[in-house]
Amino acid sequence: MFKIRRIYDDILPVDREVIHQVQDILRERFPTLHEETIEKLPLQLRDPLKFRFRTILFVAEGSRGRVKGFAILQHAPDLNFCVLDFIATATRRMGRGVGGILYENVRGEALSLKAMGLFFECLPDDPQLCRDPEVLKENMARLRFYERYGAFPIINTAYETPLNPMDDCPPYLVFDNLGSIRILFRNKTRHIVRAILQRKYEDLCPREYIDMVVASFKDSPVLLRGPRYMKVENPVTVKAVATAEKDIVLAVNDKHDIHHIRERGYVESPARVDAIQKELEKTGLFRKIKIHHVSEKHIKAVHDGDFVNYLKKVCAGVQPKTSIYPYVFPIRNNARPPKELPIRAGYYCIDTFTPINENAYLAAKRAVDCAMSVARTLLEGYRLGYALVRPPGHHAERRAFGGFCYFNTAAVVAHYLTGYGKVAVLDVDYHHGNGTQNIFYDRSDVLTVSIHGHPSFAYPYFNGFRDERGQGEGLGFNLNMPLAESIDGKQYRETLEKALGRIKKFQAHFLIVALGLDTAKNDPTGTWNLTAKDFEANGRMIGALHLPTVVIQEGGYRIRSLGKNARHFFLGLWEGALLQPQKPASNISTSTKKGRNHASETHAL
């Protein structure tokens, strides 16, 4: 068994190991390939601008992370075509269907990119062009394989002219129309052929050679060779790409409902999770995962140990169906906490409406378990995850709870992921993420950005001003963007665009989104007017950062629209993250030093 997964870069250890395995297979299957070509793969993934192709790497991965095969697709958005650069299986996996599934995924990806077709080089099956009988036999098998999909060599051109008259096996240029009836017109094809030769072989192919090959495309429409090995009346249809990382990993707090405050007017209720979950099921985008218990040390990494111990102890001592509300606060003397645990609540709280009860600690701890379980899937190669949890967490400071929040779940995950790279936390709740700001205020490895109602009228009132920019090492790494009391979706997106620009400049490796749906029209705790379409547009903008992302549920209290708004946000996030191509520049050259006859050995199935 294996899964198909896309590798975006070499930031994560698990992806670096996969790329190393791909490079080993390249060395094994293509022994004449220059080492420089093999070594540049990580840079191609990280920096498409440099190579004028957007490199897309798919791997077939076994249960223990062993790579069974791979395909490297190059996308040229400027000319709207794709090139299959390499497709190969590990020697020990030949003939097990891995290559076919990889090729079908490549076709699906090219179609999703709206490419006009898929081009690739394949060694010839003509004895006059290939003198080695064994190699000729392999070439025939490959071309037979591609005929099943309706992919045929382009004929009546000089593309297979060897650079050196003594070279053997110059490649055909093969075209797969991806199941359409698209016609290749001469002028468009000439531009594509020039781009392929220049971007792949510019150091090797003289300008005169490239001009000669391009000029040899004289037929319009361009002609393809007919079937030679089988009748192709109904080529294999293009299938949608079903790579593993296109699932949104979902962890739902299975213990959220034990924390149920029944006092009249208390809006942070279990119905919130149920409303969201019901709507998410309609999308088909989510894959539920098992929730794993995590050590309390992860919470104490961002919260004061005495505060964590207090909350655990006081909750354990509260009588069932009883709530303790803070009512005495240490304004004059905050150095001496009182002995009585219920009275001490005010020592660790920032408001009078967040209660302590027997299950507050348990529910908050389980929310952390959920979010950490999601975060760990990013380290396994997934790109998007959602912790659907309550109670929320972004108001919980290093040594204080409040705003319905007990532990700062987003901060716990952000700190954990800093062990693997820089982290940006984007808080899109209506209320300022004062807790996240407080925890990371003097750190430069976590960028905290919060878009919220101005503290002159919105909770938590005493934090969230523009001039709060961080301190010490963290100066400049806290960005508050308070907005007016009444705004619409367009005004919100103008601010969101600036926030995302700051995150891009920070060059984060991971993104945490503190998702508040209380920015919606008619939410009982907010004053803004965002609709479902606005949430979808916001999600699409955030997804377009193309970062491994953990979304953690914060506020949102209008049950009638809560689920719908969440569904639209994630539809936008998914589309932005996985369907929008990044356009490489078209005026930057690159170098390569492999011969065309050897480079075309790209299909070692």
Coordinates of C-alpha atoms in Angstrom, one line a residue:
M1 CA 0.0 0.0 0.0
F2 CA 1.1 3.5 -0.6
K3 CA -0.2 7.1 -0.7
I4 CA 0.5 9.8 -3.2
R5 CA 1.7 13.0 -1.6
R6 CA 2.9 16.4 -3.0
I7 CA 6.1 17.8 -1.6
Y8 CA 6.2 21.6 -1.5
D9 CA 9.7 22.3 -0.1
D10 CA 12.4 20.9 2.1
I11 CA 11.6 22.8 5.3
L12 CA 10.3 19.9 7.3
P13 CA 12.6 17.0 8.3
V14 CA 10.1 14.5 6.9
D15 CA 10.1 16.2 3.5
R16 CA 13.9 16.6 3.4
E17 CA 14.2 12.8 3.9
V18 CA 11.7 12.2 1.1
I19 CA 13.6 14.5 -1.3
H20 CA 16.9 12.7 -0.4
Q21 CA 15.2 9.4 -1.4
V22 CA 14.0 10.9 -4.7
Q23 CA 17.5 12.1 -5.4
D24 CA 18.9 8.6 -4.7
I25 CA 16.3 7.1 -7.1
L26 CA 17.4 9.7 -9.7
R27 CA 21.0 8.6 -9.3
E28 CA 20.1 4.9 -9.5
R29 CA 17.7 5.1 -12.5
F30 CA 19.5 7.8 -14.5
P31 CA 23.2 7.2 -14.0
T32 CA 24.2 9.6 -16.7
L33 CA 22.4 12.5 -15.1
H34 CA 24.7 15.2 -13.8
E35 CA 24.9 15.6 -10.1
E36 CA 24.2 19.3 -10.3
T37 CA 20.8 18.6 -11.8
I38 CA 20.0 16.2 -9.0
E39 CA 21.2 18.5 -6.2
K40 CA 19.2 21.5 -7.4
L41 CA 15.8 19.8 -6.8
P42 CA 15.2 21.5 -3.3
L43 CA 16.0 24.9 -4.7
Q44 CA 13.6 24.3 -7.6
L45 CA 10.8 23.6 -5.1
R46 CA 11.7 26.6 -3.0
D47 CA 12.4 29.2 -5.7
P48 CA 10.3 28.8 -8.9
L49 CA 11.2 32.3 -10.0
K50 CA 14.8 31.3 -10.5
F51 CA 14.0 28.5 -12.9
R52 CA 11.0 30.0 -14.9
F53 CA 9.1 26.8 -14.1
R54 CA 7.0 26.0 -11.1
T55 CA 8.3 22.6 -9.9
I56 CA 5.7 20.2 -8.5
L57 CA 6.9 17.0 -6.9
F58 CA 4.6 14.0 -6.3
V59 CA 5.8 10.9 -4.4
A60 CA 4.3 7.5 -3.9
E61 CA 5.1 6.9 -0.2
G62 CA 4.8 3.7 1.7
S63 CA 3.6 3.3 5.3
R64 CA 7.1 3.7 6.7
G65 CA 8.0 6.8 4.7
R66 CA 9.8 4.9 2.0
V67 CA 9.5 6.4 -1.5
K68 CA 8.3 3.9 -4.0
G69 CA 8.3 6.3 -7.0
F70 CA 8.0 10.0 -7.9
A71 CA 7.0 12.4 -10.7
I72 CA 8.4 15.9 -11.2
L73 CA 6.1 18.2 -13.1
Q74 CA 7.1 21.6 -14.4
H75 CA 4.4 24.2 -14.9
A76 CA 4.8 27.3 -17.1
P77 CA 1.9 29.7 -16.2
D78 CA 3.1 32.3 -18.7
L79 CA 2.5 30.0 -21.6
N80 CA -0.1 27.8 -19.9
F81 CA 1.5 24.4 -20.4
C82 CA 3.1 21.6 -18.3
V83 CA 6.2 19.5 -18.8
L84 CA 6.7 16.1 -17.2
D85 CA 10.3 16.3 -16.3
F86 CA 10.9 12.9 -14.6
I87 CA 8.7 10.0 -13.6
A88 CA 10.4 6.9 -12.1
T89 CA 9.9 4.1 -9.6
A90 CA 12.5 2.6 -7.3
T91 CA 14.1 -0.5 -8.8
R92 CA 12.5 -2.7 -6.1
R93 CA 9.0 -1.4 -7.0
M94 CA 9.0 -1.8 -10.8
G95 CA 5.9 -3.2 -12.4
R96 CA 3.6 -2.7 -9.4
G97 CA 1.4 0.0 -10.8
V98 CA 3.1 2.9 -9.0
G99 CA 4.1 4.6 -12.3
G100 CA 0.6 4.4 -13.7
I101 CA -0.9 6.0 -10.6
L102 CA 1.8 8.7 -10.6
Y103 CA 1.1 9.6 -14.2
E104 CA -2.6 9.8 -13.7
N105 CA -2.0 12.2 -10.8
V106 CA 0.3 14.3 -13.0
R107 CA -2.4 14.5 -15.7
G108 CA -5.0 15.5 -13.0
E109 CA -2.7 18.2 -11.7
A110 CA -2.0 19.6 -15.2
L111 CA -5.8 19.7 -15.8
S112 CA -6.4 21.4 -12.5
L113 CA -3.8 24.1 -13.4
K114 CA -5.9 24.6 -16.6
A115 CA -2.8 23.7 -18.7
M116 CA -3.5 23.4 -22.5
G117 CA -1.6 20.1 -22.4
L118 CA 1.2 18.0 -21.1
F119 CA 4.5 17.7 -22.9
F120 CA 7.4 15.4 -22.2
E121 CA 10.4 13.8 -23.9
C122 CA 10.5 10.1 -24.5
L123 CA 13.3 8.1 -26.1
P124 CA 12.6 6.9 -29.6
D125 CA 11.2 3.5 -30.8
D126 CA 12.8 3.9 -34.2
P127 CA 15.8 1.5 -34.9
Q128 CA 17.4 4.3 -37.0
L129 CA 17.5 6.6 -34.0
C130 CA 18.2 4.0 -31.2
R131 CA 20.9 1.4 -32.0
D132 CA 20.8 -0.6 -28.7
P133 CA 18.2 -3.4 -29.1
E134 CA 17.6 -3.6 -25.3
V135 CA 17.1 0.2 -25.0
L136 CA 14.9 0.1 -28.0
K137 CA 12.7 -2.5 -26.4
E138 CA 12.3 -0.4 -23.2
N139 CA 11.4 2.7 -25.3
M140 CA 8.7 0.7 -27.1
A141 CA 7.2 -0.3 -23.8
R142 CA 7.1 3.3 -22.6
L143 CA 5.5 4.6 -25.7
R144 CA 3.0 1.8 -25.6
F145 CA 2.2 2.8 -22.0
Y146 CA 1.5 6.5 -23.0
E147 CA -0.6 5.5 -25.9
R148 CA -3.2 4.2 -23.4
Y149 CA -3.6 7.8 -22.3
G150 CA -3.8 9.3 -25.8
A151 CA -0.2 10.7 -25.7
F152 CA 1.7 10.5 -28.9
P153 CA 5.0 11.9 -30.4
I154 CA 4.9 15.1 -32.4
I155 CA 6.0 14.3 -36.0
N156 CA 7.4 16.2 -39.1
T157 CA 9.8 18.3 -37.0
A158 CA 13.5 18.3 -36.2
Y159 CA 13.0 18.0 -32.5
E160 CA 14.7 14.6 -32.4
T161 CA 17.8 15.9 -34.2
P162 CA 20.9 15.0 -32.0
L163 CA 23.2 17.9 -30.9
N164 CA 26.1 15.7 -31.8
P165 CA 25.8 13.5 -34.9
M166 CA 27.3 10.6 -32.9
D167 CA 24.7 10.8 -30.2
D168 CA 22.3 7.9 -29.9
C169 CA 18.6 8.0 -28.9
P170 CA 17.6 11.7 -29.3
P171 CA 14.2 12.1 -27.8
Y172 CA 10.7 12.5 -29.2
L173 CA 8.6 15.4 -28.0
V174 CA 5.3 13.7 -26.8
F175 CA 2.0 15.5 -26.3
D176 CA -0.9 14.5 -24.1
N177 CA -4.0 16.6 -24.7
L178 CA -5.4 15.6 -21.3
G179 CA -8.5 14.0 -22.8
S180 CA -9.6 17.1 -24.8
I181 CA -9.9 17.6 -28.5
R182 CA -7.5 20.5 -28.3
I183 CA -5.5 21.3 -31.5
L184 CA -1.8 22.3 -31.4
F185 CA -1.4 25.4 -33.6
R186 CA 2.0 26.1 -35.0
N187 CA 2.7 29.5 -33.5
K188 CA 1.7 28.6 -30.0
T189 CA 3.7 25.3 -30.2
R190 CA 6.7 27.2 -31.4
H191 CA 6.7 29.4 -28.3
I192 CA 6.3 26.3 -26.1
V193 CA 9.1 24.4 -27.8
R194 CA 11.4 27.4 -27.5
A195 CA 10.6 27.7 -23.8
I196 CA 11.3 24.0 -23.2
L197 CA 14.7 24.1 -24.9
Q198 CA 15.7 27.4 -23.4
R199 CA 14.6 26.7 -19.8
K200 CA 15.8 23.1 -19.7
Y201 CA 18.9 23.2 -21.9
E202 CA 20.0 26.7 -22.4
D203 CA 23.6 26.0 -21.4
L204 CA 23.8 23.0 -23.7
C205 CA 21.8 24.0 -26.8
P206 CA 23.3 26.8 -28.9
R207 CA 20.9 29.5 -30.1
E208 CA 21.3 28.3 -33.7
Y209 CA 20.1 24.8 -32.7
I210 CA 17.1 26.1 -30.8
D211 CA 16.1 28.4 -33.7
M212 CA 16.5 25.4 -36.1
V213 CA 14.3 23.2 -34.1
V214 CA 11.6 25.8 -33.5
A215 CA 11.5 26.7 -37.2
S216 CA 11.0 23.1 -38.1
F217 CA 7.5 23.2 -36.7
K218 CA 5.8 24.1 -40.0
D219 CA 2.5 22.2 -39.8
S220 CA -0.6 24.0 -38.5
P221 CA -2.1 22.2 -36.8
V222 CA 0.9 20.3 -35.5
L223 CA 0.7 16.6 -36.4
L224 CA 0.9 13.7 -33.9
R225 CA 1.8 10.2 -34.7
G226 CA -1.1 7.8 -34.8
P227 CA -1.4 4.7 -32.5
R228 CA 1.3 2.1 -33.2
Y229 CA 0.8 -0.4 -30.4
M230 CA -2.9 -0.5 -29.6
K231 CA -6.3 0.8 -30.6
V232 CA -6.9 4.0 -28.7
E233 CA -10.6 4.6 -29.2
N234 CA -11.2 5.8 -25.7
P235 CA -8.1 7.0 -23.9
V236 CA -7.9 6.8 -20.1
T237 CA -9.8 9.8 -18.8
V238 CA -8.2 12.4 -16.6
K239 CA -8.9 11.8 -13.0
A240 CA -9.0 14.4 -10.2
V241 CA -5.8 14.5 -8.2
A242 CA -6.3 12.8 -4.8
T243 CA -3.1 13.4 -3.1
A244 CA -3.0 13.0 0.7
E245 CA -2.1 16.6 1.5
K246 CA -5.3 17.8 -0.1
D247 CA -7.3 16.6 2.9
I248 CA -7.9 19.1 5.7
V249 CA -7.0 17.2 8.8
L250 CA -9.8 17.7 11.4
A251 CA -9.7 17.1 15.2
V252 CA -12.9 17.8 17.1
N253 CA -12.7 18.2 20.9
D254 CA -14.7 15.1 22.0
K255 CA -14.9 16.5 25.5
H256 CA -16.0 20.0 24.7
D257 CA -19.6 19.4 25.9
I258 CA -18.5 18.6 29.5
H259 CA -17.8 22.3 29.7
H260 CA -21.4 23.6 29.6
I261 CA -22.3 26.8 31.4
R262 CA -26.1 27.0 31.6
E263 CA -26.4 30.5 32.9
R264 CA -28.7 32.7 30.9
G265 CA -26.9 34.8 28.3
Y266 CA -23.7 32.7 28.3
V267 CA -23.0 32.4 24.6
E268 CA -20.0 30.0 24.6
S269 CA -22.1 26.9 24.3
P270 CA -21.7 23.3 23.0
A271 CA -24.1 24.1 20.2
R272 CA -21.3 26.0 18.5
V273 CA -19.2 22.9 17.7
D274 CA -22.3 20.9 16.6
A275 CA -23.4 23.7 14.2
I276 CA -19.9 23.9 12.6
Q277 CA -19.3 20.2 12.3
K278 CA -22.7 19.6 10.6
E279 CA -21.8 22.1 7.8
L280 CA -18.2 20.9 7.4
E281 CA -19.5 17.4 6.6
K282 CA -21.1 18.8 3.4
T283 CA -17.7 19.7 1.9
G284 CA -16.0 16.3 1.7
L285 CA -12.7 18.1 2.4
F286 CA -12.0 16.9 5.9
R287 CA -10.3 13.8 7.3
K288 CA -10.8 13.2 11.0
I289 CA -7.8 12.1 13.0
K290 CA -7.3 10.4 16.3
I291 CA -6.7 12.8 19.2
H292 CA -3.5 12.1 21.2
H293 CA -2.9 13.1 24.8
V294 CA 0.0 15.6 25.1
S295 CA 2.1 16.3 28.1
E296 CA 1.3 19.3 30.3
K297 CA 4.8 20.5 29.7
H298 CA 3.6 22.0 26.3
I299 CA 1.1 24.1 28.2
K300 CA 3.7 25.2 30.8
A301 CA 6.0 26.2 28.0
V302 CA 3.7 29.2 27.3
H303 CA 1.8 29.5 30.6
D304 CA 3.2 30.2 34.1
G305 CA 3.5 26.8 36.0
D306 CA 1.7 28.2 39.1
F307 CA -1.2 29.3 37.0
V308 CA -1.6 25.9 35.3
N309 CA -1.3 24.1 38.6
Y310 CA -3.9 26.4 40.2
L311 CA -6.4 25.9 37.5
K312 CA -6.1 22.2 37.6
K313 CA -6.4 22.1 41.4
V314 CA -9.3 24.6 41.7
C315 CA -11.3 22.9 39.0
A316 CA -10.9 19.5 40.7
G317 CA -12.4 20.9 43.9
V318 CA -15.5 22.7 42.5
Q319 CA -18.8 21.0 43.2
P320 CA -20.7 19.6 40.2
K321 CA -23.0 22.1 38.4
T322 CA -21.3 24.9 40.3
S323 CA -19.4 27.8 38.8
I324 CA -17.0 30.2 40.5
Y325 CA -16.8 33.7 39.0
P326 CA -13.9 36.1 40.0
Y327 CA -15.1 39.1 41.8
V328 CA -12.0 40.4 43.7
F329 CA -8.9 41.5 41.8
P330 CA -5.4 42.4 43.0
I331 CA -5.1 45.9 41.8
R332 CA -3.2 47.2 44.9
N333 CA -1.2 44.1 45.7
N334 CA -0.6 41.4 43.1
A335 CA 2.4 39.8 44.9
R336 CA 0.4 37.9 47.6
P337 CA -2.3 35.5 46.3
P338 CA -5.0 34.7 48.9
K339 CA -5.2 31.3 50.5
E340 CA -8.7 30.4 49.5
L341 CA -8.8 29.0 46.0
P342 CA -12.2 30.5 44.9
I343 CA -11.0 34.0 46.0
R344 CA -7.7 33.5 44.2
A345 CA -9.5 33.2 40.9
G346 CA -9.3 37.0 40.5
Y347 CA -5.5 36.7 41.0
Y348 CA -5.4 34.8 37.7
C349 CA -8.3 36.2 35.7
I350 CA -8.9 39.3 33.6
D351 CA -12.7 39.7 33.8
T352 CA -15.8 38.8 35.9
F353 CA -17.7 36.6 33.4
T354 CA -15.3 33.6 32.8
P355 CA -16.3 30.9 35.3
I356 CA -14.3 28.1 36.8
N357 CA -16.1 24.8 37.1
E358 CA -15.2 21.2 37.5
N359 CA -14.6 20.6 33.8
A360 CA -12.9 23.8 32.7
Y361 CA -9.4 22.4 33.0
L362 CA -10.3 19.1 31.4
A363 CA -12.1 20.7 28.4
A364 CA -9.3 23.3 27.9
K365 CA -6.6 20.6 28.1
R366 CA -8.4 18.5 25.5
A367 CA -8.6 21.5 23.2
V368 CA -4.8 21.6 23.4
D369 CA -4.6 17.9 22.7
C370 CA -6.7 18.4 19.6
A371 CA -4.6 21.3 18.2
M372 CA -1.3 19.6 19.0
S373 CA -2.6 16.4 17.2
V374 CA -3.3 18.5 14.2
A375 CA 0.0 20.3 14.3
R376 CA 1.9 17.1 14.3
T377 CA 0.2 16.1 11.0
L378 CA 1.9 19.1 9.4
L379 CA 5.2 17.6 10.4
E380 CA 4.1 14.4 8.5
G381 CA 3.5 16.4 5.3
Y382 CA -0.1 17.6 5.5
R383 CA -0.7 21.2 4.6
L384 CA -4.0 22.2 6.3
G385 CA -5.5 21.3 9.6
Y386 CA -8.4 22.4 11.8
A387 CA -8.8 22.0 15.5
L388 CA -12.6 22.5 16.1
V389 CA -12.5 23.1 19.8
R390 CA -14.1 24.9 22.7
P391 CA -13.4 26.5 25.0
P392 CA -11.5 29.0 22.9
G393 CA -8.0 30.2 24.0
H394 CA -6.7 33.4 22.5
H395 CA -7.5 35.6 25.5
A396 CA -5.5 33.4 27.9
E397 CA -2.3 35.2 28.9
R398 CA 0.9 33.7 30.3
R399 CA -0.5 33.8 33.8
A400 CA -4.2 34.6 33.4
F401 CA -7.5 33.3 32.0
G402 CA -10.5 35.3 30.7
G403 CA -12.8 35.9 27.8
F404 CA -14.1 32.3 28.0
C405 CA -10.4 31.2 27.5
Y406 CA -8.3 29.1 29.9
F407 CA -5.3 27.9 28.0
N408 CA -4.0 29.6 24.9
T409 CA -4.2 26.7 22.4
A410 CA -2.8 28.8 19.5
A411 CA 0.2 29.8 21.6
V412 CA 0.9 26.2 22.6
V413 CA 0.9 25.1 19.0
A414 CA 2.9 28.1 17.8
H415 CA 5.6 27.5 20.4
Y416 CA 5.8 23.8 19.5
L417 CA 6.2 24.5 15.8
T418 CA 9.0 27.0 16.5
G419 CA 11.2 23.9 17.0
Y420 CA 10.9 23.5 13.2
G421 CA 10.8 27.0 11.8
K422 CA 9.4 30.5 12.2
V423 CA 5.7 30.8 13.0
A424 CA 3.1 33.5 12.2
V425 CA -0.1 33.7 14.2
L426 CA -3.0 35.5 12.4
D427 CA -5.9 36.3 14.7
V428 CA -9.1 37.0 12.8
D429 CA -11.4 37.0 15.8
Y430 CA -13.5 40.1 16.3
H431 CA -11.8 40.5 19.7
H432 CA -8.1 41.2 20.1
G433 CA -5.8 38.2 20.8
N434 CA -4.4 39.8 24.0
G435 CA -3.2 36.4 25.3
T436 CA -1.2 35.5 22.3
Q437 CA 0.3 39.0 22.2
N438 CA 1.2 38.7 25.9
I439 CA 2.9 35.4 25.5
F440 CA 5.1 36.3 22.5
Y441 CA 5.6 40.0 23.1
D442 CA 9.3 39.8 23.5
R443 CA 10.0 37.0 20.9
S444 CA 11.1 37.4 17.3
D445 CA 10.6 33.8 16.2
V446 CA 6.8 34.2 16.4
L447 CA 5.0 37.0 14.5
T448 CA 1.6 37.9 16.0
V449 CA -0.9 39.7 13.9
S450 CA -4.4 40.6 15.1
I451 CA -7.3 42.2 13.2
H452 CA -10.0 43.2 15.7
G453 CA -12.5 45.8 16.9
H454 CA -10.8 48.8 18.4
P455 CA -10.3 48.4 22.2
S456 CA -12.1 51.7 22.7
F457 CA -15.3 49.7 22.3
A458 CA -14.4 46.0 22.1
Y459 CA -13.2 43.4 24.6
P460 CA -10.6 43.1 26.1
Y461 CA -10.5 47.0 26.1
F462 CA -7.0 47.4 27.6
N463 CA -5.0 45.8 24.8
G464 CA -4.9 45.8 21.1
F465 CA -3.7 49.3 20.2
R466 CA -1.6 50.0 17.2
D467 CA 1.4 51.2 19.2
E468 CA 1.8 47.8 20.9
R469 CA 4.6 46.5 18.7
G470 CA 6.5 44.2 21.0
Q471 CA 9.4 44.8 23.2
G472 CA 13.1 43.8 23.4
E473 CA 13.9 41.1 20.9
G474 CA 10.2 41.1 19.9
L475 CA 10.0 44.7 18.9
G476 CA 8.3 44.9 15.5
F477 CA 7.0 41.3 15.7
N478 CA 3.6 42.2 17.1
L479 CA 1.1 43.9 14.7
N480 CA -2.3 45.1 15.9
M481 CA -4.8 46.3 13.3
P482 CA -7.8 47.7 15.2
L483 CA -10.8 48.6 13.0
A484 CA -13.9 50.8 13.3
E485 CA -17.1 49.7 14.9
S486 CA -18.9 49.2 11.6
I487 CA -17.2 47.6 8.6
D488 CA -18.1 45.4 5.7
G489 CA -16.3 42.6 3.9
K490 CA -14.5 44.9 1.4
Q491 CA -13.1 47.1 4.2
Y492 CA -12.0 44.0 6.1
R493 CA -10.2 42.5 3.1
E494 CA -8.2 45.7 2.6
T495 CA -6.8 45.3 6.1
L496 CA -6.3 41.5 5.7
E497 CA -4.2 42.1 2.6
K498 CA -1.9 44.3 4.6
A499 CA -1.7 41.7 7.4
L500 CA -0.8 39.0 4.9
G501 CA 1.8 41.2 3.3
R502 CA 3.5 41.5 6.7
I503 CA 3.4 37.7 7.1
K504 CA 5.0 37.2 3.7
K505 CA 7.8 39.7 4.7
F506 CA 8.4 37.7 7.9
Q507 CA 8.9 34.5 5.7
A508 CA 7.1 32.2 8.1
H509 CA 7.4 28.5 7.8
F510 CA 4.1 27.8 9.5
L511 CA 0.8 29.7 9.9
I512 CA -1.6 29.5 12.9
V513 CA -5.0 31.0 12.2
A514 CA -7.0 31.9 15.3
L515 CA -10.4 31.7 13.6
G516 CA -13.1 33.9 15.1
L517 CA -16.5 33.7 13.3
D518 CA -17.8 36.5 15.5
T519 CA -16.9 39.0 12.8
A520 CA -20.2 37.8 11.1
K521 CA -23.2 40.0 10.7
N522 CA -25.5 39.9 13.7
D523 CA -23.1 38.1 16.0
P524 CA -24.2 38.9 19.6
T525 CA -20.6 39.8 20.6
G526 CA -19.6 41.8 17.5
T527 CA -20.6 44.8 15.4
W528 CA -19.3 43.9 11.9
N529 CA -21.2 42.8 8.9
L530 CA -19.3 39.9 7.2
T531 CA -21.3 37.4 5.2
A532 CA -20.6 33.8 4.0
K533 CA -19.1 35.1 0.8
D534 CA -16.7 37.4 2.8
F535 CA -15.5 34.4 4.8
E536 CA -14.9 32.5 1.7
A537 CA -12.9 35.4 0.2
N538 CA -10.9 35.8 3.4
G539 CA -10.1 32.1 3.5
R540 CA -8.9 32.2 -0.1
M541 CA -6.6 35.1 0.6
I542 CA -5.1 33.3 3.6
G543 CA -4.7 30.1 1.8
A544 CA -2.8 31.8 -1.0
L545 CA 0.1 32.2 1.4
H546 CA 0.7 28.5 0.6
L547 CA 2.0 27.8 4.1
P548 CA 1.4 24.7 6.3
T549 CA -1.5 26.0 8.3
V550 CA -3.3 25.1 11.6
V551 CA -6.7 26.7 12.1
I552 CA -7.9 26.8 15.7
Q553 CA -11.5 27.8 16.5
E554 CA -11.9 30.8 18.7
G555 CA -15.1 32.9 18.9
G556 CA -18.3 33.0 16.8
Y557 CA -21.7 32.8 18.6
R558 CA -24.5 33.3 16.2
I559 CA -25.6 29.7 15.8
R560 CA -27.9 30.3 12.8
S561 CA -25.0 31.4 10.5
L562 CA -22.0 29.9 12.4
G563 CA -21.7 26.6 10.4
K564 CA -22.4 28.2 7.0
N565 CA -19.7 30.8 7.6
A566 CA -17.2 28.2 8.7
R567 CA -17.9 26.0 5.7
H568 CA -17.3 28.9 3.3
F569 CA -14.1 29.9 5.1
F570 CA -12.7 26.5 4.6
L571 CA -13.8 26.2 1.0
G572 CA -11.9 29.4 0.3
L573 CA -8.9 28.4 2.4
W574 CA -8.6 25.0 0.5
E575 CA -9.0 26.7 -2.9
G576 CA -6.4 29.4 -2.1
A577 CA -3.9 26.9 -0.7
L578 CA -4.1 24.1 -3.2
L579 CA -5.5 25.4 -6.5
Q580 CA -3.9 28.8 -7.1
P581 CA -0.6 28.5 -9.0
Q582 CA 2.3 30.8 -8.2
K583 CA 3.6 32.5 -11.4
P584 CA 7.3 32.3 -12.0
A585 CA 9.1 35.2 -13.8
S586 CA 9.6 34.8 -17.5
N587 CA 12.9 36.7 -17.9
I588 CA 15.3 34.8 -15.7
S589 CA 17.5 32.1 -17.1
T590 CA 18.9 29.0 -15.5
S591 CA 21.7 26.6 -16.5
T592 CA 21.7 22.9 -16.9
K593 CA 24.5 20.6 -18.1
K594 CA 22.9 17.4 -19.2
G595 CA 22.7 16.1 -22.7
R596 CA 19.3 16.0 -24.4
N597 CA 19.6 12.3 -25.1
H598 CA 20.3 11.6 -21.5
A599 CA 17.9 14.1 -20.1
S600 CA 15.1 12.5 -22.0
E601 CA 15.5 9.3 -20.0
T602 CA 12.8 10.8 -17.7
H603 CA 10.5 7.8 -17.8
A604 CA 11.9 4.9 -15.8
L605 CA 8.7 3.2 -14.9

